[in-house]
Amino acid sequence: MKKEGPPSDCRAYQERLQQQLDGQPVGWPAALVEHLRDCPACAALQGAARRLTAGLQKLTPPTPPPDLAGQITARVLADDRSQKTAGRIQRLRWAVAALVAAAVLLALGLRFRATPTTPPAPEVPDLAAAATPRPLRDSMEEARTAVAALTNRTADAAVGETAFLLPPVPEPMLPESAAESLEPSLRPFREAGAEVSSGLEPVTDSARRALQLFLRDQPSEEGAKPPASKLN
Amino acid sequence: VSSAEDGRLVRRCLGGDAEAIRQLVVRFQAEVFGLCVRILGHRHDAEDVTQEVFLRVFRSLAGWDPARPLRPWVMGIAVNRCRTWLARRSNRLELVDYLQDSVAGPPDDDSAELLREIQVALAGLRVEYRTVFAMFHEQGQPYEEIALALKRPVGTIKTWLHRARLEILDRLRARGMVGEGFDNPRPAGPYPA
């Protein structure tokens, strides 16, 4: 007895067996039936296939627990609700974020629009230098000079402004009699000059008073002497 | 069930219809659970994974292509969830659960032993072989649907199933479960005498 048939016959048998297990109609040629009689391996495979077929017919699919469908349905519905809630929350977060961003942008826009063009910073006096103590005599002299210069400048300006109102008058070429007849005409010019002087008086008086007040408040150069009322 | 009916059912589910959701679960739960039991070899794990499968199915339902059949799509999700589960856990099998489900009717002679041997042989197969074997022989799914579910060519599915059968037959032969009379063949079903 042969231990194994030709490999081609074994392969041919296995192909037929697979088709048989697939459920296809298979014809068994006499040569293959003869091969099964002579090949123990294929004969054993044939016997195992027969048992497998019988076992598969007895095999029933596992049945799910009776309440599994209900559990799954409840879980699916709960999951659907949570998914929708999560979606709503997510959309709400996006909406809030968009609103906040829009509000910030709006506030920034309004602020930029409302802010005027920054004027140049005024010159800040050098306080440190001003705080430096200076000799009193220098300060007094400087104050006097400043007040005098201010007075002169104000007077010159006033005179200058009024001078151009006076037309240039040539030297009188008229005879004495004519000059005397013209005297009334020159009087308004004299009066105008007097008025300009009287107009400048408040300025000069104010400057004078300011200087006097300033000098009165300054301590004596010889040292601090207590007032006479305190000595008594 | 026609694909048009599938489409209507899916649209109702997407609309939040609780009854439609229940119908879809009832329609596929036996196949999903059965496949999970076969792949995982553990009923309790199969229940958990079945719930996960349907959660995933309903979360992804909007992405289902109505031009394709619904069952392979659902079974594909089931296979993927089982693979993920297997990757997470240690490979443990509880054959008792399987056998309690598997024996139909009163066992004659060595039926229980035969089923146990088939189960052990199945458990020793690669996951792909085990999956294809269960989908074809237990659930009666055609090659084309299995190929769609596993996203493999039909030829690959055939190759996997043929190898699965040969491995199981080899185990049965090695365990002496070879039937009788191969020295004196007799007519038995479709097999040659």
CSV table of C-alpha atoms in Angstrom, one decimal:
chain,number,residue,atom,x,y,z
A,1,MET,CA,0.0,0.0,0.0
A,2,LYS,CA,1.4,3.4,-0.9
A,3,LYS,CA,2.0,5.8,2.0
A,4,GLU,CA,1.0,8.8,0.0
A,5,GLY,CA,-0.4,9.4,-3.4
A,6,PRO,CA,1.1,11.6,-6.0
A,7,PRO,CA,1.1,15.2,-4.8
A,8,SER,CA,-0.9,16.3,-7.8
A,9,ASP,CA,-3.6,13.9,-6.8
A,10,CYS,CA,-3.5,15.1,-3.2
A,11,ARG,CA,-3.8,18.7,-4.4
A,12,ALA,CA,-6.6,17.8,-6.7
A,13,TYR,CA,-8.4,16.1,-3.8
A,14,GLN,CA,-7.9,19.0,-1.5
A,15,GLU,CA,-9.3,21.4,-4.1
A,16,ARG,CA,-12.4,19.3,-4.5
A,17,LEU,CA,-12.7,19.0,-0.7
A,18,GLN,CA,-12.6,22.8,-0.3
A,19,GLN,CA,-15.2,23.2,-3.0
A,20,GLN,CA,-17.3,20.7,-1.2
A,21,LEU,CA,-17.0,22.6,2.1
A,22,ASP,CA,-17.8,25.8,0.3
A,23,GLY,CA,-21.1,24.2,-0.5
A,24,GLN,CA,-20.6,23.9,-4.3
A,25,PRO,CA,-21.7,20.8,-6.1
A,26,VAL,CA,-18.6,18.7,-6.8
A,27,GLY,CA,-18.2,15.6,-8.8
A,28,TRP,CA,-15.8,12.9,-7.7
A,29,PRO,CA,-14.0,11.3,-10.6
A,30,ALA,CA,-13.2,7.6,-10.2
A,31,ALA,CA,-9.5,8.4,-10.2
A,32,LEU,CA,-9.9,10.6,-7.0
A,33,VAL,CA,-12.0,7.9,-5.3
A,34,GLU,CA,-9.2,5.4,-6.1
A,35,HIS,CA,-6.7,7.9,-4.7
A,36,LEU,CA,-8.6,8.1,-1.5
A,37,ARG,CA,-8.4,4.3,-1.1
A,38,ASP,CA,-4.7,4.4,-1.7
A,39,CYS,CA,-3.7,7.6,0.3
A,40,PRO,CA,-4.0,7.3,4.0
A,41,ALA,CA,-3.4,11.1,4.5
A,42,CYS,CA,-6.1,12.1,2.2
A,43,ALA,CA,-8.4,9.4,3.6
A,44,ALA,CA,-7.8,10.7,7.1
A,45,LEU,CA,-8.5,14.2,5.9
A,46,GLN,CA,-11.6,12.9,4.3
A,47,GLY,CA,-12.7,11.4,7.6
A,48,ALA,CA,-11.9,14.6,9.5
A,49,ALA,CA,-13.9,16.6,7.0
A,50,ARG,CA,-16.8,14.4,7.5
A,51,ARG,CA,-16.6,14.9,11.3
A,52,LEU,CA,-16.2,18.6,10.9
A,53,THR,CA,-19.3,18.8,8.7
A,54,ALA,CA,-21.2,16.9,11.3
A,55,GLY,CA,-19.9,19.2,14.1
A,56,LEU,CA,-20.7,22.4,12.2
A,57,GLN,CA,-24.3,21.2,11.8
A,58,LYS,CA,-24.5,20.8,15.6
A,59,LEU,CA,-22.9,24.1,16.2
A,60,THR,CA,-25.3,26.8,17.0
A,61,PRO,CA,-24.2,30.4,17.0
A,62,PRO,CA,-23.8,32.0,20.5
A,63,THR,CA,-27.0,33.7,21.5
A,64,PRO,CA,-26.8,37.1,23.1
A,65,PRO,CA,-28.3,37.7,26.5
A,66,PRO,CA,-32.0,38.6,26.3
A,67,ASP,CA,-31.5,42.1,27.7
A,68,LEU,CA,-28.5,43.0,25.5
A,69,ALA,CA,-30.5,44.8,22.9
A,70,GLY,CA,-32.2,46.9,25.5
A,71,GLN,CA,-28.9,47.8,27.2
A,72,ILE,CA,-27.3,48.7,23.9
A,73,THR,CA,-30.3,50.8,22.8
A,74,ALA,CA,-30.3,52.7,26.1
A,75,ARG,CA,-26.6,53.2,25.9
A,76,VAL,CA,-26.7,54.4,22.3
A,77,LEU,CA,-29.5,56.9,23.1
A,78,ALA,CA,-27.6,58.2,26.1
A,79,ASP,CA,-24.5,58.5,24.0
A,80,ASP,CA,-26.4,60.3,21.3
A,81,ARG,CA,-27.7,62.8,23.9
A,82,SER,CA,-24.3,63.3,25.4
A,83,GLN,CA,-22.8,63.8,22.0
A,84,LYS,CA,-25.4,66.4,21.1
A,85,THR,CA,-24.9,68.1,24.4
A,86,ALA,CA,-21.2,68.1,23.9
A,87,GLY,CA,-21.7,69.5,20.5
A,88,ARG,CA,-23.9,72.3,21.8
A,89,ILE,CA,-21.4,73.1,24.5
A,90,GLN,CA,-18.6,73.2,22.0
A,91,ARG,CA,-20.6,75.5,19.7
A,92,LEU,CA,-21.5,77.7,22.7
A,93,ARG,CA,-17.8,77.9,23.6
A,94,TRP,CA,-17.0,79.0,20.1
A,95,ALA,CA,-19.8,81.5,20.1
A,96,VAL,CA,-18.6,83.0,23.5
A,97,ALA,CA,-15.0,83.1,22.3
A,98,ALA,CA,-16.1,84.8,19.1
A,99,LEU,CA,-18.1,87.4,21.0
A,100,VAL,CA,-15.3,88.1,23.4
A,101,ALA,CA,-12.9,88.5,20.5
A,102,ALA,CA,-15.3,90.8,18.8
A,103,ALA,CA,-15.8,92.9,21.9
A,104,VAL,CA,-12.1,93.2,22.4
A,105,LEU,CA,-11.6,94.3,18.9
A,106,LEU,CA,-14.4,96.8,19.1
A,107,ALA,CA,-13.1,98.2,22.3
A,108,LEU,CA,-9.6,98.6,20.8
A,109,GLY,CA,-11.1,100.2,17.8
A,110,LEU,CA,-13.0,102.7,19.8
A,111,ARG,CA,-10.1,103.5,22.0
A,112,PHE,CA,-7.8,104.2,19.0
A,113,ARG,CA,-10.5,106.4,17.4
A,114,ALA,CA,-11.1,108.4,20.6
A,115,THR,CA,-7.5,109.0,21.4
A,116,PRO,CA,-6.3,112.4,19.9
A,117,THR,CA,-3.1,112.8,18.2
A,118,THR,CA,-0.5,113.0,20.9
A,119,PRO,CA,0.8,116.6,21.2
A,120,PRO,CA,4.5,117.1,21.6
A,121,ALA,CA,5.4,116.9,25.2
A,122,PRO,CA,6.0,120.3,26.8
A,123,GLU,CA,9.4,121.1,27.7
A,124,VAL,CA,9.9,120.3,31.3
A,125,PRO,CA,12.1,122.7,33.2
A,126,ASP,CA,15.2,121.3,34.6
A,127,LEU,CA,14.0,121.2,38.2
A,128,ALA,CA,17.3,119.7,39.3
A,129,ALA,CA,19.1,122.7,38.0
A,130,ALA,CA,16.6,125.1,39.3
A,131,ALA,CA,16.8,123.6,42.7
A,132,THR,CA,20.6,124.2,42.8
A,133,PRO,CA,21.2,127.0,45.3
A,134,ARG,CA,22.6,130.1,43.7
A,135,PRO,CA,24.1,133.2,45.4
A,136,LEU,CA,21.4,135.6,46.5
A,137,ARG,CA,23.1,138.6,45.0
A,138,ASP,CA,23.1,136.9,41.6
A,139,SER,CA,19.5,136.1,41.9
A,140,MET,CA,18.6,139.7,42.9
A,141,GLU,CA,20.6,141.1,40.0
A,142,GLU,CA,19.0,138.7,37.6
A,143,ALA,CA,15.6,139.6,38.8
A,144,ARG,CA,16.2,143.2,38.4
A,145,THR,CA,17.6,142.7,35.0
A,146,ALA,CA,14.7,140.6,33.9
A,147,VAL,CA,12.1,143.1,35.2
A,148,ALA,CA,13.9,146.0,33.5
A,149,ALA,CA,14.2,144.1,30.3
A,150,LEU,CA,10.6,143.2,30.4
A,151,THR,CA,9.6,146.8,31.0
A,152,ASN,CA,11.8,148.1,28.2
A,153,ARG,CA,10.6,145.4,25.8
A,154,THR,CA,6.9,146.2,26.7
A,155,ALA,CA,7.4,149.9,26.3
A,156,ASP,CA,9.3,149.5,23.1
A,157,ALA,CA,6.7,147.3,21.7
A,158,ALA,CA,3.9,149.7,22.6
A,159,VAL,CA,5.8,152.6,21.1
A,160,GLY,CA,6.6,150.7,18.0
A,161,GLU,CA,3.0,149.6,17.5
A,162,THR,CA,1.8,153.2,17.9
A,163,ALA,CA,4.6,154.8,15.9
A,164,PHE,CA,3.5,153.4,12.6
A,165,LEU,CA,0.2,155.0,13.1
A,166,LEU,CA,1.8,158.4,13.0
A,167,PRO,CA,2.6,159.5,9.5
A,168,PRO,CA,6.0,160.9,9.0
A,169,VAL,CA,5.8,164.7,9.3
A,170,PRO,CA,8.5,166.7,7.6
A,171,GLU,CA,10.0,169.7,9.3
A,172,PRO,CA,7.6,172.5,9.1
A,173,MET,CA,8.5,174.7,6.1
A,174,LEU,CA,5.7,177.1,6.8
A,175,PRO,CA,6.1,180.5,8.2
A,176,GLU,CA,5.6,181.2,11.9
A,177,SER,CA,2.1,182.4,11.4
A,178,ALA,CA,1.1,179.4,9.4
A,179,ALA,CA,2.8,177.2,12.0
A,180,GLU,CA,0.8,178.8,14.8
A,181,SER,CA,-2.3,178.3,12.7
A,182,LEU,CA,-1.5,174.7,12.4
A,183,GLU,CA,-0.9,174.3,16.2
A,184,PRO,CA,-4.3,173.0,16.8
A,185,SER,CA,-3.7,170.3,14.3
A,186,LEU,CA,-0.6,169.0,16.1
A,187,ARG,CA,-2.4,168.8,19.5
A,188,PRO,CA,-4.0,165.5,18.8
A,189,PHE,CA,-0.6,163.9,18.2
A,190,ARG,CA,0.6,165.1,21.6
A,191,GLU,CA,-2.4,163.9,23.2
A,192,ALA,CA,-2.0,160.5,21.6
A,193,GLY,CA,1.6,160.3,22.9
A,194,ALA,CA,0.4,161.1,26.4
A,195,GLU,CA,-2.2,158.4,26.2
A,196,VAL,CA,0.3,155.8,25.1
A,197,SER,CA,2.4,156.8,28.2
A,198,SER,CA,-0.5,156.6,30.5
A,199,GLY,CA,-1.5,153.2,28.8
A,200,LEU,CA,1.9,151.8,29.7
A,201,GLU,CA,1.7,153.0,33.3
A,202,PRO,CA,-0.1,149.8,34.6
A,203,VAL,CA,2.6,147.7,33.1
A,204,THR,CA,5.4,149.6,34.6
A,205,ASP,CA,3.7,150.1,37.9
A,206,SER,CA,2.9,146.4,38.1
A,207,ALA,CA,6.5,145.5,37.4
A,208,ARG,CA,7.7,148.0,40.0
A,209,ARG,CA,5.4,146.7,42.6
A,210,ALA,CA,6.4,143.1,41.9
A,211,LEU,CA,10.0,144.0,42.3
A,212,GLN,CA,9.3,145.8,45.6
A,213,LEU,CA,7.4,142.8,47.0
A,214,PHE,CA,10.1,140.5,46.0
A,215,LEU,CA,12.8,142.6,47.6
A,216,ARG,CA,10.8,143.0,50.8
A,217,ASP,CA,10.4,139.2,51.2
A,218,GLN,CA,14.1,138.5,50.7
A,219,PRO,CA,16.1,137.9,54.0
A,220,SER,CA,18.9,140.3,54.8
A,221,GLU,CA,22.3,139.5,53.5
A,222,GLU,CA,24.0,140.0,56.8
A,223,GLY,CA,22.2,137.1,58.4
A,224,ALA,CA,19.0,136.1,59.9
A,225,LYS,CA,18.1,138.7,62.5
A,226,PRO,CA,14.9,138.0,64.5
A,227,PRO,CA,12.2,140.6,64.1
A,228,ALA,CA,12.2,143.4,66.6
A,229,SER,CA,8.9,142.4,68.1
A,230,LYS,CA,10.3,139.0,69.1
A,231,LEU,CA,13.4,140.6,70.7
A,232,ASN,CA,11.2,142.7,72.8
B,1,VAL,CA,-33.4,43.2,3.7
B,2,SER,CA,-32.9,45.4,0.7
B,3,SER,CA,-30.5,48.3,0.6
B,4,ALA,CA,-33.4,50.7,0.3
B,5,GLU,CA,-34.8,49.4,3.6
B,6,ASP,CA,-31.4,49.8,5.1
B,7,GLY,CA,-31.2,53.3,3.9
B,8,ARG,CA,-34.6,54.2,5.4
B,9,LEU,CA,-33.7,52.6,8.7
B,10,VAL,CA,-30.4,54.5,8.8
B,11,ARG,CA,-32.1,57.8,8.1
B,12,ARG,CA,-34.6,57.2,10.9
B,13,CYS,CA,-31.7,56.4,13.2
B,14,LEU,CA,-29.9,59.5,12.2
B,15,GLY,CA,-33.1,61.4,13.0
B,16,GLY,CA,-32.9,60.2,16.6
B,17,ASP,CA,-35.8,57.7,16.2
B,18,ALA,CA,-35.4,55.4,19.3
B,19,GLU,CA,-37.5,52.7,17.8
B,20,ALA,CA,-35.3,52.6,14.6
B,21,ILE,CA,-32.2,52.4,16.7
B,22,ARG,CA,-33.6,49.5,18.6
B,23,GLN,CA,-34.6,47.8,15.3
B,24,LEU,CA,-31.1,48.2,14.0
B,25,VAL,CA,-29.6,46.8,17.2
B,26,VAL,CA,-31.9,43.8,17.2
B,27,ARG,CA,-31.2,43.1,13.6
B,28,PHE,CA,-27.5,42.9,13.9
B,29,GLN,CA,-26.9,42.0,17.6
B,30,ALA,CA,-26.9,38.2,17.1
B,31,GLU,CA,-24.3,38.3,14.3
B,32,VAL,CA,-22.1,40.9,16.0
B,33,PHE,CA,-22.3,39.1,19.4
B,34,GLY,CA,-21.7,35.7,17.8
B,35,LEU,CA,-18.7,36.9,15.9
B,36,CYS,CA,-17.3,38.6,19.0
B,37,VAL,CA,-17.6,35.4,20.9
B,38,ARG,CA,-15.8,33.4,18.3
B,39,ILE,CA,-13.0,35.9,17.9
B,40,LEU,CA,-12.6,36.8,21.6
B,41,GLY,CA,-13.5,33.3,23.0
B,42,HIS,CA,-15.2,35.0,26.0
B,43,ARG,CA,-18.8,35.8,26.4
B,44,HIS,CA,-18.4,38.6,28.9
B,45,ASP,CA,-15.9,40.3,26.8
B,46,ALA,CA,-18.1,39.7,23.8
B,47,GLU,CA,-21.0,41.6,25.5
B,48,ASP,CA,-18.8,44.5,26.3
B,49,VAL,CA,-17.3,44.6,22.8
B,50,THR,CA,-20.8,44.3,21.2
B,51,GLN,CA,-21.9,47.4,23.1
B,52,GLU,CA,-18.8,49.2,21.9
B,53,VAL,CA,-19.5,48.0,18.4
B,54,PHE,CA,-23.0,49.5,18.3
B,55,LEU,CA,-21.8,52.7,19.9
B,56,ARG,CA,-19.2,53.0,17.2
B,57,VAL,CA,-21.8,52.1,14.5
B,58,PHE,CA,-24.2,54.8,15.5
B,59,ARG,CA,-21.5,57.4,15.9
B,60,SER,CA,-20.3,56.6,12.4
B,61,LEU,CA,-23.6,56.0,10.8
B,62,ALA,CA,-23.6,59.4,9.0
B,63,GLY,CA,-20.5,58.2,7.2
B,64,TRP,CA,-22.1,55.0,5.9
B,65,ASP,CA,-22.3,54.9,2.1
B,66,PRO,CA,-25.9,53.9,1.2
B,67,ALA,CA,-24.6,52.5,-2.1
B,68,ARG,CA,-22.9,49.7,-0.1
B,69,PRO,CA,-24.6,46.9,1.9
B,70,LEU,CA,-25.0,47.7,5.6
B,71,ARG,CA,-24.2,44.3,7.1
B,72,PRO,CA,-20.5,44.1,5.9
B,73,TRP,CA,-20.0,47.6,7.2
B,74,VAL,CA,-21.3,46.7,10.6
B,75,MET,CA,-19.4,43.5,10.7
B,76,GLY,CA,-16.2,45.3,9.7
B,77,ILE,CA,-16.6,47.6,12.7
B,78,ALA,CA,-17.1,44.5,14.9
B,79,VAL,CA,-14.0,42.8,13.6
B,80,ASN,CA,-12.0,46.0,14.2
B,81,ARG,CA,-13.3,46.4,17.7
B,82,CYS,CA,-12.4,42.7,18.5
B,83,ARG,CA,-8.9,43.2,17.2
B,84,THR,CA,-8.5,46.3,19.4
B,85,TRP,CA,-9.8,44.4,22.3
B,86,LEU,CA,-7.5,41.4,21.7
B,87,ALA,CA,-4.6,43.8,21.5
B,88,ARG,CA,-5.5,45.2,24.9
B,89,ARG,CA,-6.1,42.1,26.9
B,90,SER,CA,-4.2,38.9,27.5
B,91,ASN,CA,-5.2,36.0,25.3
B,92,ARG,CA,-7.5,34.0,27.5
B,93,LEU,CA,-10.3,31.7,26.4
B,94,GLU,CA,-13.1,30.3,28.3
B,95,LEU,CA,-14.3,27.3,26.4
B,96,VAL,CA,-17.1,26.4,28.8
B,97,ASP,CA,-19.0,29.4,27.7
B,98,TYR,CA,-18.6,28.5,24.1
B,99,LEU,CA,-19.7,24.9,24.6
B,100,GLN,CA,-22.8,25.9,26.5
B,101,ASP,CA,-23.8,27.9,23.5
B,102,SER,CA,-22.7,25.5,20.9
B,103,VAL,CA,-24.3,22.2,21.6
B,104,ALA,CA,-27.7,22.0,20.0
B,105,GLY,CA,-29.9,19.3,21.2
B,106,PRO,CA,-29.0,16.3,23.3
B,107,PRO,CA,-25.4,15.3,22.7
B,108,ASP,CA,-25.0,11.9,21.1
B,109,ASP,CA,-21.9,9.7,21.5
B,110,ASP,CA,-19.0,12.1,21.3
B,111,SER,CA,-20.6,15.3,20.1
B,112,ALA,CA,-19.5,17.3,23.0
B,113,GLU,CA,-15.9,16.1,22.5
B,114,LEU,CA,-16.1,16.8,18.8
B,115,LEU,CA,-17.4,20.4,19.5
B,116,ARG,CA,-14.7,20.9,22.1
B,117,GLU,CA,-12.0,19.8,19.6
B,118,ILE,CA,-13.4,22.1,16.9
B,119,GLN,CA,-13.5,25.0,19.4
B,120,VAL,CA,-9.9,24.3,20.5
B,121,ALA,CA,-8.8,24.1,16.9
B,122,LEU,CA,-10.6,27.4,16.2
B,123,ALA,CA,-9.0,29.1,19.1
B,124,GLY,CA,-5.6,28.1,17.9
B,125,LEU,CA,-6.1,29.8,14.5
B,126,ARG,CA,-4.9,33.2,13.6
B,127,VAL,CA,-7.5,35.9,14.2
B,128,GLU,CA,-8.0,36.4,10.5
B,129,TYR,CA,-8.6,32.7,9.9
B,130,ARG,CA,-10.9,32.4,12.9
B,131,THR,CA,-12.9,35.4,11.8
B,132,VAL,CA,-13.4,34.2,8.3
B,133,PHE,CA,-14.3,30.7,9.4
B,134,ALA,CA,-16.9,32.0,11.8
B,135,MET,CA,-18.4,34.4,9.3
B,136,PHE,CA,-18.6,31.8,6.6
B,137,HIS,CA,-19.6,28.6,8.4
B,138,GLU,CA,-21.5,30.0,11.3
B,139,GLN,CA,-23.1,33.1,9.9
B,140,GLY,CA,-23.4,32.0,6.3
B,141,GLN,CA,-21.9,35.1,4.9
B,142,PRO,CA,-20.7,34.9,1.3
B,143,TYR,CA,-17.1,35.5,0.3
B,144,GLU,CA,-18.0,38.9,-1.2
B,145,GLU,CA,-19.5,40.3,2.0
B,146,ILE,CA,-16.6,39.0,4.1
B,147,ALA,CA,-14.2,40.6,1.7
B,148,LEU,CA,-16.1,43.9,2.1
B,149,ALA,CA,-16.2,43.6,5.9
B,150,LEU,CA,-12.5,42.8,6.2
B,151,LYS,CA,-11.5,45.1,3.3
B,152,ARG,CA,-9.6,42.3,1.6
B,153,PRO,CA,-9.8,40.8,-1.9
B,154,VAL,CA,-12.1,37.8,-2.3
B,155,GLY,CA,-9.1,35.7,-3.2
B,156,THR,CA,-7.4,36.5,0.2
B,157,ILE,CA,-10.6,35.5,2.0
B,158,LYS,CA,-10.7,32.2,0.2
B,159,THR,CA,-7.1,31.5,1.0
B,160,TRP,CA,-7.6,32.3,4.7
B,161,LEU,CA,-10.7,30.1,4.9
B,162,HIS,CA,-9.0,27.1,3.1
B,163,ARG,CA,-6.1,27.3,5.5
B,164,ALA,CA,-8.4,27.6,8.5
B,165,ARG,CA,-10.2,24.4,7.4
B,166,LEU,CA,-7.0,22.5,6.8
B,167,GLU,CA,-5.6,23.5,10.2
B,168,ILE,CA,-8.8,22.4,11.9
B,169,LEU,CA,-8.9,19.2,9.9
B,170,ASP,CA,-5.3,18.5,10.8
B,171,ARG,CA,-6.1,18.9,14.5
B,172,LEU,CA,-9.2,16.7,14.2
B,173,ARG,CA,-7.1,14.1,12.4
B,174,ALA,CA,-4.3,14.3,15.0
B,175,ARG,CA,-6.9,13.9,17.8
B,176,GLY,CA,-8.4,10.9,16.2
B,177,MET,CA,-11.6,12.6,15.2
B,178,VAL,CA,-11.6,11.2,11.7
B,179,GLY,CA,-14.9,9.3,11.5
B,180,GLU,CA,-15.0,5.8,10.6
B,181,GLY,CA,-14.6,3.6,7.6
B,182,PHE,CA,-12.0,5.5,5.6
B,183,ASP,CA,-10.4,2.2,5.0
B,184,ASN,CA,-13.8,1.0,3.9
B,185,PRO,CA,-15.4,4.2,2.6
B,186,ARG,CA,-19.1,4.4,2.6
B,187,PRO,CA,-21.4,7.0,1.2
B,188,ALA,CA,-21.8,9.9,3.7
B,189,GLY,CA,-23.4,13.0,2.6
B,190,PRO,CA,-21.7,14.7,-0.2
B,191,TYR,CA,-18.4,13.1,0.4
B,192,PRO,CA,-17.2,10.3,-1.9
B,193,ALA,CA,-17.6,6.8,-0.7
